XYZ file of C-alpha atoms in Angstrom:
83
model
C 19.227 -5.749 34.173
C 15.906 -7.058 35.199
C 15.365 -8.689 31.649
C 17.554 -9.690 28.781
C 16.301 -10.110 25.205
C 18.002 -12.798 23.093
C 17.355 -13.048 19.463
C 16.767 -16.569 18.307
C 15.723 -15.972 14.822
C 17.302 -14.734 11.675
C 15.510 -11.601 10.296
C 17.231 -12.299 6.897
C 15.981 -15.781 6.695
C 12.259 -14.512 7.253
C 12.732 -11.862 4.740
C 14.233 -14.250 2.116
C 10.668 -15.647 1.793
C 9.609 -12.433 0.230
C 10.791 -10.895 -3.068
C 12.821 -7.842 -2.461
C 10.680 -5.883 -5.044
C 7.535 -6.535 -3.131
C 8.986 -5.097 0.129
C 8.148 -1.283 0.051
C 9.002 -0.333 3.678
C 9.799 -1.686 7.033
C 7.963 -1.133 10.234
C 9.488 -1.491 13.622
C 7.538 -1.198 17.001
C 10.574 -1.284 19.236
C 14.191 -0.597 19.353
C 14.880 -4.239 20.074
C 13.330 -5.082 16.844
C 15.543 -2.599 14.967
C 18.579 -4.094 16.787
C 17.546 -7.692 15.658
C 17.261 -6.487 12.091
C 20.708 -5.024 12.230
C 22.290 -8.410 11.593
C 20.797 -8.484 8.074
C 22.815 -5.528 6.898
C 20.274 -5.121 4.026
C 17.325 -2.953 3.045
C 18.696 0.127 4.653
C 17.509 2.149 1.793
C 13.900 1.191 2.264
C 11.573 3.684 4.064
C 11.305 2.895 7.922
C 8.361 3.593 10.053
C 8.710 3.423 13.767
C 6.757 3.648 17.053
C 8.432 6.196 19.102
C 11.350 8.693 18.684
C 13.875 6.282 20.435
C 13.088 3.601 17.889
C 13.572 6.056 15.155
C 16.817 7.282 16.550
C 18.116 3.729 16.943
C 17.238 2.964 13.381
C 19.100 5.922 12.109
C 22.173 5.029 14.118
C 22.214 1.562 12.716
C 22.163 2.979 9.089
C 18.512 3.315 8.001
C 18.691 6.344 5.775
C 14.958 7.132 5.873
C 13.580 6.437 9.258
C 10.342 8.377 10.318
C 8.416 8.261 13.726
C 4.952 7.332 12.941
C 3.685 8.286 16.462
C 4.058 7.363 20.018
C 1.907 4.129 19.916
C 0.708 1.524 17.493
C -2.530 3.331 16.749
C -0.983 6.556 15.779
C 1.648 4.653 13.683
C -1.291 2.912 11.780
C -3.031 6.194 11.306
C 0.267 7.798 9.679
C 0.710 4.737 7.571
C -2.683 4.861 6.057
C -2.699 8.844 5.567
């Protein structure tokens, strides 16, 4: 491959700073972000909004039960989130 992406942070550590009751949904802008989040093994019952169908499919494969594609780019995702 031309590029490798190595994850050097712990998504669970980042999320631990937020009370679970305040997290209402997750937003992923890439399949790599979903894959990085996979290690947490938590929050699979929250709604998930993604950029692109591929990211949505990866989220579903990993186990997110309610993954929705919000559009093919960041602008369309934002528009779907506020509507």
